[in-house]
């Protein structure tokens, strides 16, 4: 039992699960799940009580039973007690103060990351203002590599997302060219296919690999199909760089995605055996999003933000090159408006970085949410200030296959110019070599006889 008194009224919370849920900032998904605070006063009382909870409590009182959930077992069994030692004496409130202190510099945060559980990260985020989430995430350094180096300070990468509603190869190639000529694609060139047809998925893999190899682009490709399809593609000898999968924070929710930890491990080993990375061997790409556990009725009464943080334990186990929260994609049933989407994006980025993950964000919303592109501009600017690893680049910010609004190649130009952020270093050198950018990293005017334009014209013939 946890309790706090506010305005002469005593509030009681039956267990840690309820305390975390009641302490969460208001969002539609938690109201839908009937776990949210009934009032702003109850929410504040929950935060007061949560601040006094020792971090050690999260190792003793499990939100989802150990016997029922392999994600819980992963969190408990992989916990690094030595890394936890420097902060093991703290309460959640003390932990917030420590994270904001000068003592918690980038080196120290990297040392303790393996000792922080997702529930600890989620708990402390509930006590933090937006500026706190930004400041601490900025101090976290998470660097990964495959054919280039991602996550270096002062850098911001872009996933080039050339989706097409019918998986038309020429349409995808045109969007891919558009993005490359705007300097996008250093995180990954990643296609969400409309079809699960294995022959078509194979064609997409070969097309992406052909462009990357022909022009010696220091980046990686990914066809974002189900992990079982990617395993079959690798068995057929397709040139797979990264293995993609959507993941969630409970075993039951992952079962809804048709996956488990053993399957992800099998896919990771298969990708590693291909030895396609030139600089590193981070071969996994994960996507997450608040609300996925609730949408599959697999949340065990845990609030959606804590469930999201638990998904990061799954990702951390597989040392991904990339992971991003598709923050507003699931819809207003889970994040109702721009305010809720902005808060969720900052929470996800903070928790992921604190846990040692290369967190990116699909800064996005669906057309029936109470949000617009101005909200996305705000979130993009806040996340980039906080050290975002990568964002999404979609032609015109309008994904015509997935039917949602994201960020564009132009948005990446805006944020790089505003904050002086650069591409991944190897990709930046390639852009200069190809005369797409000048020595300062500024875009050049593209001539009609540019090799990439000529190549596309040849393909279209």
Tab-separated table of C-alpha atoms in Angstrom:
chain	number	residue	atom	x	y	z
A	1	UNK	CA	0.000	0.000	0.000
A	2	UNK	CA	1.268	3.476	-0.927
A	3	UNK	CA	-0.274	6.718	0.238
A	4	UNK	CA	0.106	10.479	0.262
A	5	UNK	CA	-1.887	13.334	1.768
A	6	UNK	CA	-2.748	16.367	-0.328
A	7	UNK	CA	-5.147	19.201	0.578
A	8	UNK	CA	-6.023	17.364	3.803
A	9	UNK	CA	-7.145	14.354	1.810
A	10	UNK	CA	-5.413	10.998	2.029
A	11	UNK	CA	-4.885	9.063	-1.212
A	12	UNK	CA	-4.099	5.336	-1.146
A	13	UNK	CA	-2.697	3.195	-3.946
A	14	UNK	CA	-2.999	-0.555	-3.612
A	15	UNK	CA	0.230	-1.577	-5.340
A	16	UNK	CA	3.133	-0.351	-7.436
A	17	UNK	CA	1.250	-0.948	-10.671
A	18	UNK	CA	-1.584	1.340	-9.637
A	19	UNK	CA	0.803	3.943	-8.244
A	20	UNK	CA	2.696	4.200	-11.543
A	21	UNK	CA	-0.516	4.416	-13.546
A	22	UNK	CA	-2.009	7.135	-11.367
A	23	UNK	CA	1.249	9.129	-11.509
A	24	UNK	CA	1.312	9.197	-15.320
A	25	UNK	CA	0.518	12.391	-17.205
A	26	UNK	CA	-3.023	12.290	-18.562
A	27	UNK	CA	-3.479	10.371	-21.811
A	28	UNK	CA	-6.433	8.836	-23.538
A	29	UNK	CA	-5.073	5.282	-23.571
A	30	UNK	CA	-4.848	5.097	-19.787
A	31	UNK	CA	-8.397	6.412	-19.487
A	32	UNK	CA	-9.481	3.765	-21.982
A	33	UNK	CA	-7.783	1.127	-19.843
A	34	UNK	CA	-9.398	2.605	-16.709
A	35	UNK	CA	-6.056	2.954	-14.920
A	36	UNK	CA	-5.579	6.744	-15.061
A	37	UNK	CA	-5.867	9.160	-12.150
A	38	UNK	CA	-9.385	10.480	-11.561
A	39	UNK	CA	-8.164	14.037	-11.040
A	40	UNK	CA	-5.093	16.229	-11.257
A	41	UNK	CA	-4.940	16.175	-7.452
A	42	UNK	CA	-4.875	12.366	-7.335
A	43	UNK	CA	-2.158	12.395	-10.012
A	44	UNK	CA	-0.036	14.734	-7.904
A	45	UNK	CA	-0.611	12.628	-4.783
A	46	UNK	CA	0.573	9.566	-6.701
A	47	UNK	CA	3.713	11.410	-7.755
A	48	UNK	CA	4.428	12.453	-4.178
A	49	UNK	CA	4.116	8.837	-3.058
A	50	UNK	CA	6.133	7.557	-6.027
A	51	UNK	CA	9.002	9.919	-5.236
A	52	UNK	CA	9.551	8.100	-1.923
A	53	UNK	CA	9.712	4.597	-3.439
A	54	UNK	CA	13.237	3.099	-3.317
A	55	UNK	CA	14.595	2.007	-6.690
A	56	UNK	CA	15.258	-1.435	-5.173
A	57	UNK	CA	11.502	-1.902	-4.879
A	58	UNK	CA	11.245	-2.379	-8.640
A	59	UNK	CA	13.450	-5.455	-8.374
A	60	UNK	CA	11.221	-6.924	-5.664
A	61	UNK	CA	7.686	-5.973	-6.717
A	62	UNK	CA	7.172	-7.014	-10.340
A	63	UNK	CA	4.397	-5.391	-12.342
A	64	UNK	CA	3.848	-8.435	-14.539
A	65	UNK	CA	4.394	-11.838	-12.864
A	66	UNK	CA	7.760	-13.502	-13.515
A	67	UNK	CA	6.147	-16.901	-14.123
A	68	UNK	CA	3.723	-15.540	-16.733
A	69	UNK	CA	5.869	-13.223	-18.820
A	70	UNK	CA	9.191	-13.731	-20.595
A	71	UNK	CA	9.791	-9.972	-20.828
A	72	UNK	CA	9.666	-9.789	-17.030
A	73	UNK	CA	12.054	-12.734	-16.840
A	74	UNK	CA	14.400	-10.993	-19.262
A	75	UNK	CA	14.339	-7.786	-17.188
A	76	UNK	CA	15.024	-9.609	-13.914
A	77	UNK	CA	17.539	-12.170	-15.166
A	78	UNK	CA	19.614	-9.668	-17.167
A	79	UNK	CA	19.734	-6.985	-14.480
A	80	UNK	CA	23.316	-5.860	-13.833
A	81	UNK	CA	23.719	-5.487	-10.072
A	82	UNK	CA	27.208	-4.021	-10.408
A	83	UNK	CA	25.983	-1.268	-12.748
A	84	UNK	CA	23.064	-0.618	-10.394
A	85	UNK	CA	25.264	-0.248	-7.318
A	86	UNK	CA	26.017	3.519	-7.655
A	87	UNK	CA	22.290	4.353	-7.622
A	88	UNK	CA	20.911	1.438	-5.578
A	89	UNK	CA	20.432	3.573	-2.450
A	90	UNK	CA	18.238	6.157	-4.184
A	91	UNK	CA	14.497	6.655	-4.167
A	92	UNK	CA	12.706	7.588	-7.384
A	93	UNK	CA	12.743	11.240	-6.331
A	94	UNK	CA	16.437	11.069	-5.460
A	95	UNK	CA	17.069	9.408	-8.812
A	96	UNK	CA	15.493	12.360	-10.609
A	97	UNK	CA	17.695	14.788	-8.721
A	98	UNK	CA	20.785	12.666	-9.420
A	99	UNK	CA	20.018	12.462	-13.152
A	100	UNK	CA	19.798	16.245	-13.318
A	101	UNK	CA	23.025	16.739	-11.361
A	102	UNK	CA	26.495	17.287	-12.777
A	103	UNK	CA	27.536	13.944	-11.298
A	104	UNK	CA	25.364	12.169	-13.867
A	105	UNK	CA	27.493	13.001	-16.904
A	106	UNK	CA	27.582	10.996	-20.136
A	107	UNK	CA	30.206	8.548	-18.885
A	108	UNK	CA	28.369	7.868	-15.624
A	109	UNK	CA	25.012	7.421	-17.393
A	110	UNK	CA	26.603	4.869	-19.715
A	111	UNK	CA	28.025	2.966	-16.721
A	112	UNK	CA	24.705	2.663	-14.891
A	113	UNK	CA	22.474	2.010	-17.932
A	114	UNK	CA	22.528	-1.775	-17.584
A	115	UNK	CA	21.471	-1.450	-13.947
A	116	UNK	CA	18.365	0.589	-14.719
A	117	UNK	CA	15.213	-1.408	-15.341
A	118	UNK	CA	12.454	-0.132	-17.651
A	119	UNK	CA	10.155	0.318	-14.672
A	120	UNK	CA	12.727	2.532	-12.935
A	121	UNK	CA	13.081	4.636	-16.069
A	122	UNK	CA	9.314	4.928	-16.482
A	123	UNK	CA	8.863	5.823	-12.813
A	124	UNK	CA	11.388	8.651	-12.792
A	125	UNK	CA	10.037	10.039	-16.064
A	126	UNK	CA	6.653	10.528	-14.361
A	127	UNK	CA	8.279	12.970	-11.925
A	128	UNK	CA	10.011	14.985	-14.636
A	129	UNK	CA	8.991	18.069	-16.548
A	130	UNK	CA	9.566	18.153	-20.295
A	131	UNK	CA	12.748	20.167	-19.822
A	132	UNK	CA	14.078	17.478	-17.447
A	133	UNK	CA	13.433	14.751	-20.010
A	134	UNK	CA	15.273	16.781	-22.628
A	135	UNK	CA	18.256	17.670	-20.457
A	136	UNK	CA	18.954	14.139	-19.239
A	137	UNK	CA	18.436	12.516	-22.637
A	138	UNK	CA	20.892	15.019	-24.112
A	139	UNK	CA	23.575	13.682	-21.779
A	140	UNK	CA	23.086	10.064	-22.900
A	141	UNK	CA	25.464	8.843	-25.615
A	142	UNK	CA	24.512	5.690	-27.524
A	143	UNK	CA	26.602	4.860	-30.609
A	144	UNK	CA	25.899	2.004	-33.037
A	145	UNK	CA	27.261	0.999	-36.417
A	146	UNK	CA	26.721	-1.165	-39.476
A	147	UNK	CA	27.999	0.580	-42.642
A	148	UNK	CA	28.170	3.955	-40.934
A	149	UNK	CA	28.278	5.326	-37.397
A	150	UNK	CA	25.079	6.534	-35.759
A	151	UNK	CA	24.497	8.465	-32.543
A	152	UNK	CA	27.643	10.576	-32.410
A	153	UNK	CA	27.319	13.967	-30.658
A	154	UNK	CA	26.238	16.775	-32.951
A	155	UNK	CA	24.791	14.345	-35.505
A	156	UNK	CA	21.222	13.599	-36.567
A	157	UNK	CA	20.396	10.844	-39.038
A	158	UNK	CA	17.324	10.224	-41.183
A	159	UNK	CA	15.553	7.050	-42.175
A	160	UNK	CA	14.627	7.464	-45.819
A	161	UNK	CA	11.111	5.957	-46.071
A	162	UNK	CA	10.175	5.621	-49.763
A	163	UNK	CA	6.886	3.747	-49.295
A	164	UNK	CA	4.472	3.144	-52.157
A	165	UNK	CA	0.832	1.955	-51.890
A	166	UNK	CA	1.338	-0.770	-54.520
A	167	UNK	CA	5.060	-1.445	-53.914
A	168	UNK	CA	5.788	-0.087	-57.388
A	169	UNK	CA	9.542	-0.316	-57.856
A	170	UNK	CA	9.773	2.821	-60.001
A	171	UNK	CA	7.718	4.825	-57.514
A	172	UNK	CA	9.912	3.628	-54.649
A	173	UNK	CA	13.058	4.422	-56.631
A	174	UNK	CA	11.813	7.944	-57.335
A	175	UNK	CA	11.138	8.618	-53.644
A	176	UNK	CA	14.481	7.092	-52.738
A	177	UNK	CA	16.277	9.346	-55.209
A	178	UNK	CA	14.376	12.376	-53.890
A	179	UNK	CA	15.514	11.613	-50.360
A	180	UNK	CA	19.143	10.974	-51.273
A	181	UNK	CA	19.365	14.254	-53.170
A	182	UNK	CA	18.064	16.020	-50.047
A	183	UNK	CA	20.759	14.301	-47.985
A	184	UNK	CA	18.469	11.793	-46.263
A	185	UNK	CA	19.104	8.087	-45.739
A	186	UNK	CA	22.069	7.807	-43.391
A	187	UNK	CA	20.088	5.947	-40.698
A	188	UNK	CA	18.618	3.437	-43.135
A	189	UNK	CA	16.712	3.228	-46.394
A	190	UNK	CA	13.669	1.414	-45.077
A	191	UNK	CA	10.541	0.386	-46.972
A	192	UNK	CA	7.229	-0.560	-45.360
A	193	UNK	CA	5.905	-2.999	-47.977
A	194	UNK	CA	2.212	-3.094	-48.757
A	195	UNK	CA	2.434	-6.803	-49.581
A	196	UNK	CA	3.715	-9.907	-47.803
A	197	UNK	CA	4.497	-11.604	-51.112
A	198	UNK	CA	7.912	-13.196	-50.690
A	199	UNK	CA	8.963	-12.747	-54.353
A	200	UNK	CA	8.078	-9.051	-54.154
A	201	UNK	CA	9.893	-8.616	-50.855
A	202	UNK	CA	12.905	-10.244	-52.476
A	203	UNK	CA	12.755	-7.795	-55.394
A	204	UNK	CA	12.656	-4.869	-52.970
A	205	UNK	CA	15.712	-6.174	-51.133
A	206	UNK	CA	17.664	-6.592	-54.347
A	207	UNK	CA	16.659	-3.147	-55.621
A	208	UNK	CA	17.790	-1.414	-52.437
A	209	UNK	CA	21.018	-3.370	-52.355
A	210	UNK	CA	21.704	-2.598	-56.022
A	211	UNK	CA	21.450	1.163	-55.460
A	212	UNK	CA	23.574	1.053	-52.299
A	213	UNK	CA	26.270	-1.086	-53.907
A	214	UNK	CA	26.257	0.676	-57.297
A	215	UNK	CA	26.838	4.088	-55.757
A	216	UNK	CA	28.863	2.828	-52.761
A	217	UNK	CA	26.477	4.529	-50.327
A	218	UNK	CA	27.638	4.062	-46.729
A	219	UNK	CA	24.219	3.176	-45.377
A	220	UNK	CA	22.018	0.132	-44.823
A	221	UNK	CA	18.716	-1.067	-46.187
A	222	UNK	CA	15.712	-2.711	-44.585
A	223	UNK	CA	12.396	-4.057	-45.829
A	224	UNK	CA	10.136	-3.736	-42.801
A	225	UNK	CA	8.293	-7.019	-43.099
A	226	UNK	CA	7.595	-9.568	-40.383
A	227	UNK	CA	10.677	-11.240	-38.949
A	228	UNK	CA	9.568	-14.647	-40.240
A	229	UNK	CA	9.520	-13.272	-43.790
A	230	UNK	CA	13.002	-11.843	-43.302
A	231	UNK	CA	14.253	-15.243	-42.140
A	232	UNK	CA	12.836	-16.810	-45.289
A	233	UNK	CA	14.451	-14.114	-47.419
A	234	UNK	CA	17.830	-14.832	-45.839
A	235	UNK	CA	17.323	-18.554	-46.487
A	236	UNK	CA	16.748	-17.692	-50.162
A	237	UNK	CA	20.002	-15.725	-50.275
A	238	UNK	CA	18.470	-12.255	-50.466
A	239	UNK	CA	20.817	-9.368	-49.533
A	240	UNK	CA	19.341	-8.545	-46.106
A	241	UNK	CA	21.127	-5.858	-44.089
A	242	UNK	CA	18.860	-5.293	-41.085
A	243	UNK	CA	16.174	-7.447	-39.487
A	244	UNK	CA	13.065	-5.469	-38.601
A	245	UNK	CA	10.304	-6.192	-36.120
A	246	UNK	CA	7.664	-4.315	-34.146
A	247	UNK	CA	7.956	-5.211	-30.468
A	248	UNK	CA	5.993	-4.570	-27.278
A	249	UNK	CA	6.496	-4.709	-23.521
A	250	UNK	CA	4.738	-7.938	-22.564
A	251	UNK	CA	4.950	-11.517	-23.750
A	252	UNK	CA	1.253	-11.553	-24.625
A	253	UNK	CA	1.524	-8.400	-26.739
A	254	UNK	CA	4.530	-9.820	-28.559
A	255	UNK	CA	2.551	-12.988	-29.205
A	256	UNK	CA	0.012	-10.706	-30.858
A	257	UNK	CA	2.817	-9.588	-33.170
A	258	UNK	CA	3.609	-13.261	-33.832
A	259	UNK	CA	6.987	-13.175	-32.117
A	260	UNK	CA	8.895	-14.219	-29.016
A	261	UNK	CA	12.436	-13.726	-27.763
A	262	UNK	CA	13.656	-17.013	-29.226
A	263	UNK	CA	12.476	-16.027	-32.705
A	264	UNK	CA	14.204	-12.655	-32.479
A	265	UNK	CA	17.407	-14.372	-31.357
A	266	UNK	CA	17.231	-16.754	-34.312
A	267	UNK	CA	16.820	-13.857	-36.730
A	268	UNK	CA	19.667	-11.901	-35.157
A	269	UNK	CA	22.038	-14.844	-35.493
A	270	UNK	CA	21.000	-15.390	-39.113
A	271	UNK	CA	21.679	-11.737	-39.946
A	272	UNK	CA	25.030	-11.780	-38.151
A	273	UNK	CA	26.065	-14.843	-40.152
A	274	UNK	CA	25.707	-12.835	-43.376
A	275	UNK	CA	28.482	-10.506	-42.190
A	276	UNK	CA	27.245	-7.603	-44.327
A	277	UNK	CA	28.249	-4.791	-41.991
A	278	UNK	CA	31.529	-3.053	-42.752
A	279	UNK	CA	31.950	-1.003	-39.569
A	280	UNK	CA	29.846	-2.869	-37.003
A	281	UNK	CA	27.443	-5.716	-36.367
A	282	UNK	CA	24.308	-4.032	-35.016
A	283	UNK	CA	21.843	-5.835	-37.285
A	284	UNK	CA	18.423	-5.288	-35.676
A	285	UNK	CA	15.842	-2.548	-36.232
A	286	UNK	CA	12.857	-2.278	-33.880
A	287	UNK	CA	9.767	-0.087	-33.779
A	288	UNK	CA	7.565	0.515	-30.752
A	289	UNK	CA	4.757	2.821	-29.696
A	290	UNK	CA	2.704	3.630	-26.633
A	291	UNK	CA	-0.589	1.766	-26.745
A	292	UNK	CA	0.493	-1.463	-28.420
A	293	UNK	CA	-0.034	-3.571	-25.280
A	294	UNK	CA	-3.415	-2.004	-24.589
A	295	UNK	CA	-4.565	-2.418	-28.187
A	296	UNK	CA	-4.003	-6.178	-27.894
A	297	UNK	CA	-5.484	-6.352	-24.361
A	298	UNK	CA	-2.107	-7.505	-23.082
A	299	UNK	CA	-1.146	-4.729	-20.663
A	300	UNK	CA	-1.819	-6.556	-17.342
A	301	UNK	CA	-3.245	-3.343	-15.875
A	302	UNK	CA	0.059	-1.511	-16.431
A	303	UNK	CA	-0.083	2.038	-17.816
A	304	UNK	CA	0.869	2.430	-21.458
A	305	UNK	CA	4.036	4.436	-20.901
A	306	UNK	CA	5.486	1.837	-18.531
A	307	UNK	CA	4.549	-0.905	-21.001
A	308	UNK	CA	6.406	1.051	-23.676
A	309	UNK	CA	9.519	1.264	-21.509
A	310	UNK	CA	9.384	-2.507	-21.011
A	311	UNK	CA	9.596	-2.940	-24.789
A	312	UNK	CA	12.992	-1.271	-24.556
A	313	UNK	CA	14.229	-4.183	-22.447
A	314	UNK	CA	13.485	-6.458	-25.400
A	315	UNK	CA	15.289	-4.125	-27.772
A	316	UNK	CA	18.295	-3.677	-25.473
A	317	UNK	CA	18.804	-7.433	-25.316
A	318	UNK	CA	19.454	-7.536	-29.071
A	319	UNK	CA	21.785	-4.508	-29.404
A	320	UNK	CA	19.908	-2.873	-32.305
A	321	UNK	CA	21.372	-0.459	-34.817
A	322	UNK	CA	18.090	1.479	-34.666
A	323	UNK	CA	14.931	1.633	-32.606
A	324	UNK	CA	12.222	4.229	-32.898
A	325	UNK	CA	8.945	4.994	-31.265
A	326	UNK	CA	6.213	5.608	-33.851
A	327	UNK	CA	4.798	7.987	-31.348
A	328	UNK	CA	1.451	9.143	-32.759
A	329	UNK	CA	0.761	6.328	-35.211
A	330	UNK	CA	-1.629	4.189	-33.161
A	331	UNK	CA	-4.120	7.047	-32.959
A	332	UNK	CA	-6.074	9.334	-30.620
A	333	UNK	CA	-7.510	6.415	-28.668
A	334	UNK	CA	-4.076	6.211	-27.039
A	335	UNK	CA	-2.593	9.702	-27.481
A	336	UNK	CA	-5.455	12.100	-28.059
A	337	UNK	CA	-3.869	15.362	-29.144
A	338	UNK	CA	-0.653	17.219	-29.860
A	339	UNK	CA	0.052	17.806	-26.181
A	340	UNK	CA	-0.140	14.106	-25.358
A	341	UNK	CA	1.915	13.133	-28.420
A	342	UNK	CA	4.642	15.634	-27.552
A	343	UNK	CA	4.868	14.415	-23.972
A	344	UNK	CA	4.925	10.758	-25.050
A	345	UNK	CA	7.677	11.397	-27.582
A	346	UNK	CA	9.881	13.030	-24.961
A	347	UNK	CA	9.179	10.237	-22.457
A	348	UNK	CA	10.000	7.499	-24.952
A	349	UNK	CA	13.215	9.174	-26.057
A	350	UNK	CA	14.319	9.749	-22.463
A	351	UNK	CA	13.570	6.197	-21.312
A	352	UNK	CA	15.202	4.606	-24.337
A	353	UNK	CA	18.366	6.666	-24.071
A	354	UNK	CA	18.574	6.122	-20.305
A	355	UNK	CA	18.423	2.365	-20.908
A	356	UNK	CA	21.252	2.577	-23.448
A	357	UNK	CA	19.316	2.442	-26.718
A	358	UNK	CA	19.831	4.433	-29.959
A	359	UNK	CA	16.349	5.938	-29.789
A	360	UNK	CA	14.856	7.649	-32.795
A	361	UNK	CA	11.320	8.856	-33.319
A	362	UNK	CA	8.752	8.837	-36.065
A	363	UNK	CA	7.340	12.262	-35.230
A	364	UNK	CA	3.861	11.567	-36.515
A	365	UNK	CA	0.103	11.667	-36.110
A	366	UNK	CA	-2.970	10.204	-37.753
A	367	UNK	CA	-5.446	12.439	-39.518
A	368	UNK	CA	-8.209	11.818	-36.961
A	369	UNK	CA	-6.063	12.972	-34.007
A	370	UNK	CA	-6.357	16.451	-32.533
A	371	UNK	CA	-2.900	17.361	-33.813
A	372	UNK	CA	-1.314	19.064	-36.787
A	373	UNK	CA	2.066	19.692	-38.391
A	374	UNK	CA	2.800	22.583	-36.033
A	375	UNK	CA	2.681	20.093	-33.156
A	376	UNK	CA	5.122	17.898	-35.060
A	377	UNK	CA	7.441	20.874	-35.614
A	378	UNK	CA	7.442	21.429	-31.866
A	379	UNK	CA	8.166	17.789	-31.027
A	380	UNK	CA	10.858	17.520	-33.704
A	381	UNK	CA	12.627	20.591	-32.361
A	382	UNK	CA	12.447	19.372	-28.760
A	383	UNK	CA	13.675	15.876	-29.625
A	384	UNK	CA	16.550	17.106	-31.751
A	385	UNK	CA	17.574	19.401	-28.895
A	386	UNK	CA	17.486	16.321	-26.659
A	387	UNK	CA	19.922	14.426	-28.905
A	388	UNK	CA	17.550	12.366	-31.052
A	389	UNK	CA	19.402	9.610	-32.943
A	390	UNK	CA	17.262	9.718	-36.085
A	391	UNK	CA	13.947	10.813	-37.540
A	392	UNK	CA	11.873	9.765	-40.530
A	393	UNK	CA	12.042	11.280	-43.999
A	394	UNK	CA	8.901	10.900	-46.140
A	395	UNK	CA	8.202	12.882	-49.347
A	396	UNK	CA	6.096	15.868	-48.285
A	397	UNK	CA	5.716	14.382	-44.768
A	398	UNK	CA	2.697	12.440	-46.104
A	399	UNK	CA	3.066	8.663	-46.204
A	400	UNK	CA	0.722	7.615	-48.991
A	401	UNK	CA	0.993	3.914	-48.161
A	402	UNK	CA	0.518	3.973	-44.368
A	403	UNK	CA	-1.837	6.974	-44.538
A	404	UNK	CA	-0.406	9.066	-41.738
A	405	UNK	CA	1.553	12.285	-41.363
A	406	UNK	CA	5.238	12.170	-40.498
A	407	UNK	CA	8.283	14.362	-41.184
A	408	UNK	CA	9.791	15.258	-44.541
A	409	UNK	CA	13.238	15.608	-46.094
A	410	UNK	CA	12.741	19.379	-45.720
A	411	UNK	CA	12.093	18.985	-41.993
A	412	UNK	CA	15.506	17.340	-41.661
A	413	UNK	CA	17.088	20.297	-43.478
A	414	UNK	CA	15.336	22.695	-41.103
A	415	UNK	CA	16.477	21.008	-37.912
A	416	UNK	CA	20.042	20.510	-39.113
A	417	UNK	CA	20.336	24.178	-40.030
A	418	UNK	CA	18.678	25.337	-36.800
A	419	UNK	CA	20.866	23.296	-34.455
A	420	UNK	CA	23.981	22.840	-36.582
A	421	UNK	CA	23.555	19.057	-36.728
A	422	UNK	CA	25.463	16.925	-39.228
A	423	UNK	CA	24.901	13.609	-40.986
A	424	UNK	CA	26.591	10.376	-39.960
A	425	UNK	CA	30.252	11.065	-40.801
A	426	UNK	CA	30.689	8.394	-43.479
A	427	UNK	CA	27.453	9.435	-45.176
A	428	UNK	CA	28.450	13.109	-44.987
A	429	UNK	CA	31.682	12.303	-46.842
A	430	UNK	CA	29.707	10.432	-49.502
A	431	UNK	CA	27.308	13.357	-49.990
A	432	UNK	CA	30.266	15.661	-50.582
A	433	UNK	CA	31.939	13.197	-52.934
A	434	UNK	CA	28.712	12.876	-54.947
A	435	UNK	CA	28.409	16.690	-55.041
A	436	UNK	CA	25.052	16.576	-53.292
A	437	UNK	CA	26.440	18.805	-50.545
A	438	UNK	CA	29.382	21.173	-50.420
A	439	UNK	CA	32.267	21.020	-47.931
A	440	UNK	CA	30.126	22.808	-45.321
A	441	UNK	CA	27.371	20.215	-45.658
A	442	UNK	CA	25.015	22.574	-47.482
A	443	UNK	CA	22.903	21.200	-50.359
A	444	UNK	CA	24.061	21.971	-53.878
A	445	UNK	CA	21.770	22.586	-56.840
A	446	UNK	CA	21.440	19.208	-58.550
A	447	UNK	CA	22.405	19.170	-62.205
A	448	UNK	CA	20.279	17.264	-64.718
A	449	UNK	CA	23.221	14.999	-65.496
A	450	UNK	CA	23.798	13.952	-61.887
A	451	UNK	CA	24.634	10.207	-61.780
A	452	UNK	CA	21.694	9.402	-59.506
A	453	UNK	CA	19.232	11.152	-61.837
A	454	UNK	CA	20.682	9.408	-64.865
A	455	UNK	CA	20.431	6.059	-63.116
A	456	UNK	CA	16.734	6.591	-62.349
A	457	UNK	CA	16.042	7.598	-65.933
A	458	UNK	CA	17.733	4.403	-67.061
A	459	UNK	CA	15.620	2.313	-64.696
A	460	UNK	CA	12.423	3.968	-65.930
A	461	UNK	CA	13.237	3.092	-69.517
